[in-house]
Backbone as JSON, one array per atom type, in Angstrom:
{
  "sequence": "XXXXXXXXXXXXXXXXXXXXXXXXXXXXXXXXXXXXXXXXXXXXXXXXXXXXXXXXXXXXXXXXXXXXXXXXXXXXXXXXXXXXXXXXXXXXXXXXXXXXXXXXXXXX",
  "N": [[31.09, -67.42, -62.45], [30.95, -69.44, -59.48], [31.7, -68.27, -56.71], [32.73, -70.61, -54.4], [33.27, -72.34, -56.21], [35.23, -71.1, -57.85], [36.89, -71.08, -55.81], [37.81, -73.77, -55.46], [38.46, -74.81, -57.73], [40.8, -73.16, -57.89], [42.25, -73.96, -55.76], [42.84, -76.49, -56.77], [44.66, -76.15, -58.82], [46.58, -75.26, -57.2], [47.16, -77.69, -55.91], [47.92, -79.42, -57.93], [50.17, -77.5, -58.74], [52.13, -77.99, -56.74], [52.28, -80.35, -57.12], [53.7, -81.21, -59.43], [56.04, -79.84, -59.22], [57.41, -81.02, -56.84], [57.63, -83.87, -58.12], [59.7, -82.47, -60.29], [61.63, -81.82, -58.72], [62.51, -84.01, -57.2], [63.16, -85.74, -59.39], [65.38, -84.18, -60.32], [67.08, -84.3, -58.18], [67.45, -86.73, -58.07], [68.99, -87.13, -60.04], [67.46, -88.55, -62.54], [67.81, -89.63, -65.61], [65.98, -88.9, -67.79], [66.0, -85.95, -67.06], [68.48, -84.84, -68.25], [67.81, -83.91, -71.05], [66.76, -81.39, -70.37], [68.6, -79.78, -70.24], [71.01, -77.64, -68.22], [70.06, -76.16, -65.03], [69.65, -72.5, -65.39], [71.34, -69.74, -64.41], [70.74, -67.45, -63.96], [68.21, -65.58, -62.47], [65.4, -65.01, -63.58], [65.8, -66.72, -65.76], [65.9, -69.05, -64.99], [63.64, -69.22, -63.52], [62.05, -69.42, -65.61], [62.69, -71.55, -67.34], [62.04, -73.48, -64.93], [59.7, -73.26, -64.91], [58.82, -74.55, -67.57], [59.98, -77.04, -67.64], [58.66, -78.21, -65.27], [56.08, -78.65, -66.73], [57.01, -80.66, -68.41], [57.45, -82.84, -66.56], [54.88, -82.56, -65.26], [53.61, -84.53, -67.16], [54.81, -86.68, -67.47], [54.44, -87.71, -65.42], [51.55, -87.67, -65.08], [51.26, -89.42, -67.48], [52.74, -91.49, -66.51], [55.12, -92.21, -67.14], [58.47, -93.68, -68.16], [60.5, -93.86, -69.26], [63.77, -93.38, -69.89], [63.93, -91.31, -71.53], [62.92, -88.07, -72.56], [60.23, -87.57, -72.77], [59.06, -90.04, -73.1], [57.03, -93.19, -75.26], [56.19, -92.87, -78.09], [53.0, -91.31, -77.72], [49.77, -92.55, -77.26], [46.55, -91.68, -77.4], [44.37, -89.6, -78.52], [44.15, -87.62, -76.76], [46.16, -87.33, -74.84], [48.31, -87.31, -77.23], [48.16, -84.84, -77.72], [48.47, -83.2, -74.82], [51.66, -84.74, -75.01], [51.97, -82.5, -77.06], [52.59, -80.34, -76.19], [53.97, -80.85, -73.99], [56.48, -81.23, -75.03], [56.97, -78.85, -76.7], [57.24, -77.39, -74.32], [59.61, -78.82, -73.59], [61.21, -77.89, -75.24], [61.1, -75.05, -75.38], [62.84, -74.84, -73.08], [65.01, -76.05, -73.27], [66.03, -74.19, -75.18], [66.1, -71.97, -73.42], [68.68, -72.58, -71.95], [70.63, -72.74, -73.7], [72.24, -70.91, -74.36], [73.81, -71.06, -72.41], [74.93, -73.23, -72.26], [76.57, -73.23, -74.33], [78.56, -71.19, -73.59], [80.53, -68.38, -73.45], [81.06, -66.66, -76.2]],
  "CA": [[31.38, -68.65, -61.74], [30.44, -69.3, -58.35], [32.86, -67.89, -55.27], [33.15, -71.91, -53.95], [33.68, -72.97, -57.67], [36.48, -70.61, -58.15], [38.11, -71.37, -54.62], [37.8, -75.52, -55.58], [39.69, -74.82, -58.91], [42.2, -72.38, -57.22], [42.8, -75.25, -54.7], [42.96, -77.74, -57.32], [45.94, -75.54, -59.78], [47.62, -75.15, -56.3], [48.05, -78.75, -55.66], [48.82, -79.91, -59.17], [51.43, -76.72, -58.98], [52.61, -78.99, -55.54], [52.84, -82.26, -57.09], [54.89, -81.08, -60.66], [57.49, -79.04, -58.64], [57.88, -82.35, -56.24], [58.13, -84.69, -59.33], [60.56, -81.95, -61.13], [62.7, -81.59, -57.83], [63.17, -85.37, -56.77], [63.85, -86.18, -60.38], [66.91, -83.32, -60.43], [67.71, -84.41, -56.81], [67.71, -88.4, -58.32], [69.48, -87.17, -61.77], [67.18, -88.87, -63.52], [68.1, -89.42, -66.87], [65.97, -87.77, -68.39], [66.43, -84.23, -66.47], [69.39, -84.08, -69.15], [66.95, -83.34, -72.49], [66.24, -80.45, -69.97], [69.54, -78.73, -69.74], [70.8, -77.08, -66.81], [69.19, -75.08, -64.47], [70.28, -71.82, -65.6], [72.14, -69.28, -63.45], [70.12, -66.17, -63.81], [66.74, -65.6, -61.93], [64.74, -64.83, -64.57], [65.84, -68.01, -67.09], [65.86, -69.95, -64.12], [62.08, -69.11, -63.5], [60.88, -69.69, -66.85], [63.29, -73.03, -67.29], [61.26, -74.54, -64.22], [57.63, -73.78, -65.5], [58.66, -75.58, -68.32], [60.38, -78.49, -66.91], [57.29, -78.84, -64.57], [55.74, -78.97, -68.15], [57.52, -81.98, -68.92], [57.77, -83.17, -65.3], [53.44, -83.18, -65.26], [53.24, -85.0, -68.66], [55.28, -87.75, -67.39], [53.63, -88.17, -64.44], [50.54, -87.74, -65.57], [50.99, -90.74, -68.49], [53.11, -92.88, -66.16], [56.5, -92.28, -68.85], [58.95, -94.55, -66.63], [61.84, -94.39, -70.3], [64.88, -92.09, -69.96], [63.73, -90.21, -72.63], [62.04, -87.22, -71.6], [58.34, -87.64, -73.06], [58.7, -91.91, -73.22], [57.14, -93.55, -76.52], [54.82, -92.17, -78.89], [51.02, -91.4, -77.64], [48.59, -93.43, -78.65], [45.22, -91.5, -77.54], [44.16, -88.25, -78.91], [44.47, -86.68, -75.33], [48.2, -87.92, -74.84], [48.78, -86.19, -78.3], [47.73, -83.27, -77.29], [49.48, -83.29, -73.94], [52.6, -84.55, -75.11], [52.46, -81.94, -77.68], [52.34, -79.33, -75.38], [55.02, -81.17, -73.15], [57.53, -81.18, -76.52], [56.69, -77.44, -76.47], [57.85, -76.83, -73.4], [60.72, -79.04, -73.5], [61.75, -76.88, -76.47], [61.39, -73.91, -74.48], [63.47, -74.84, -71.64], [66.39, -76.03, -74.07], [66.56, -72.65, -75.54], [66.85, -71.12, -72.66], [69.86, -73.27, -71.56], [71.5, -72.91, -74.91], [73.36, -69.88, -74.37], [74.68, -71.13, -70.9], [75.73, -74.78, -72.76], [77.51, -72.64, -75.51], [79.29, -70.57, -73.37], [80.82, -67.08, -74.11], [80.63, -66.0, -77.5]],
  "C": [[31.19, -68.4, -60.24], [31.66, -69.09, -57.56], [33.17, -69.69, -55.32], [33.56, -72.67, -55.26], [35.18, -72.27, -57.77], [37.75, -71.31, -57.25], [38.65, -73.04, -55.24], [38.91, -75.27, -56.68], [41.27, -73.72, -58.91], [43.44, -73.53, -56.53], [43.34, -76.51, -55.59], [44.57, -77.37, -58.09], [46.73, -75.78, -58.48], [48.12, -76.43, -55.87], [48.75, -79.57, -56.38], [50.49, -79.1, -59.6], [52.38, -77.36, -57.93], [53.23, -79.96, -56.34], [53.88, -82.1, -58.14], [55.94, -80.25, -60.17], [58.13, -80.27, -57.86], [58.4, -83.11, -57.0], [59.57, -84.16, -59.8], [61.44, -82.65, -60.0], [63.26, -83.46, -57.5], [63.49, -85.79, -58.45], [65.09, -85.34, -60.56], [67.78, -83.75, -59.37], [68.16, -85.99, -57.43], [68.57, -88.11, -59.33], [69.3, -88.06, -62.02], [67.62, -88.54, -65.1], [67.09, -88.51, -67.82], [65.4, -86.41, -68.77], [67.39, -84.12, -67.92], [68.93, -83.6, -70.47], [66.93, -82.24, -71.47], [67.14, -79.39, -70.31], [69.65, -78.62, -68.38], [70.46, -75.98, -66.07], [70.37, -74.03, -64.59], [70.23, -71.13, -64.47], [70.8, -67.82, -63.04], [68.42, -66.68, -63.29], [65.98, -65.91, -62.29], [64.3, -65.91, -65.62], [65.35, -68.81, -66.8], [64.26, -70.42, -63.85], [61.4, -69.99, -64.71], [61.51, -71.02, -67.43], [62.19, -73.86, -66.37], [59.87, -74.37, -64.76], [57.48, -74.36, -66.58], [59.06, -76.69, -68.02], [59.31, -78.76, -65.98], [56.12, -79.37, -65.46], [55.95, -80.43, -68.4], [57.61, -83.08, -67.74], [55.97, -84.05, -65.45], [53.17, -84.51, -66.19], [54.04, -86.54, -68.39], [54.9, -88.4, -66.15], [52.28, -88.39, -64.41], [50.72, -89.15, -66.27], [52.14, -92.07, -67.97], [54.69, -93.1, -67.01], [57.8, -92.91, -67.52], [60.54, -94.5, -67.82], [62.57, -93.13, -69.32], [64.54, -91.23, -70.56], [62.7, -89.72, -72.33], [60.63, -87.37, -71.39], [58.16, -88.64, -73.34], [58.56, -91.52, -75.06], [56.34, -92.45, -76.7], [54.06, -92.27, -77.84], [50.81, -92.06, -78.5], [46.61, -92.37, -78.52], [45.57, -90.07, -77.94], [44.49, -86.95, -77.93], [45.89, -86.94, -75.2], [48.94, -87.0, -76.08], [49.31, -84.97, -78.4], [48.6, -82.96, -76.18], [50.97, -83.46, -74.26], [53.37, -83.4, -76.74], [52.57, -80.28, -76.7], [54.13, -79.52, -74.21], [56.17, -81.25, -73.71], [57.73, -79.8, -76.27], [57.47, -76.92, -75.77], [58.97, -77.59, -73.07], [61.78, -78.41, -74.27], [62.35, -76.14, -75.83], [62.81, -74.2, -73.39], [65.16, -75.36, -72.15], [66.88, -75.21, -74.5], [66.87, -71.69, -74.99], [67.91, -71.66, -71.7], [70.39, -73.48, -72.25], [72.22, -72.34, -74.95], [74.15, -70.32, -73.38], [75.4, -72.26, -71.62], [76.46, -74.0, -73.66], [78.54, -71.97, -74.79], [79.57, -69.52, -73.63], [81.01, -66.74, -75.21], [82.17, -65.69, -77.9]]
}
């Protein structure tokens, strides 16, 4: 791939990684409804990390298709691409519940 090809699609991940951290953050800052399918941002570094790259997951996917419900990923898809996307954005809403399951449970 060409040097100026690479940089363009470097530039491009870096501003889509911009706009789904903005989205996430003013929807946690608004407590939007529905941040709470997310869980809460866990305590530790580490969880914490891998909680937000999925909630930016679910963050894109609703910004991307315009999802305006409470409910995290709106209605059904209807196109084959949306499918796909919001199966990916399910995925990672998964993820990001499981790792805020131990903190919602509490001590053992």
């Amino acid at each position: 791939m060409a040097g100026d090809m690479r940089k363009a699609l470097d530039e491009r991940r870096q501003l889509i990684g911009q706009r789904t951290s903005t989205v996430l953050d003013s929807a946690l800052t608004d407590q939007e409804p529905w941040t709470a399918a997310l869980g809460p941002v866990p305590e530790g570094e580490k969880e914490a990390k891998a909680w937000r790259r999925d909630a930016r997951v679910v963050a894109a996917y609703r910004d991307r298709y315009q999802v305006t419900s409470s409910r995290a990923l709106g209605p059904e898809p209807e196109s084959a691409a949306q499918k796909i996307d919001h199966a990916r954005a399910d995925a990672a809403l998964l993820r990001a519940q499981a790792i805020t399951k131990p903190q919602q449970d509490g001590p053992g």
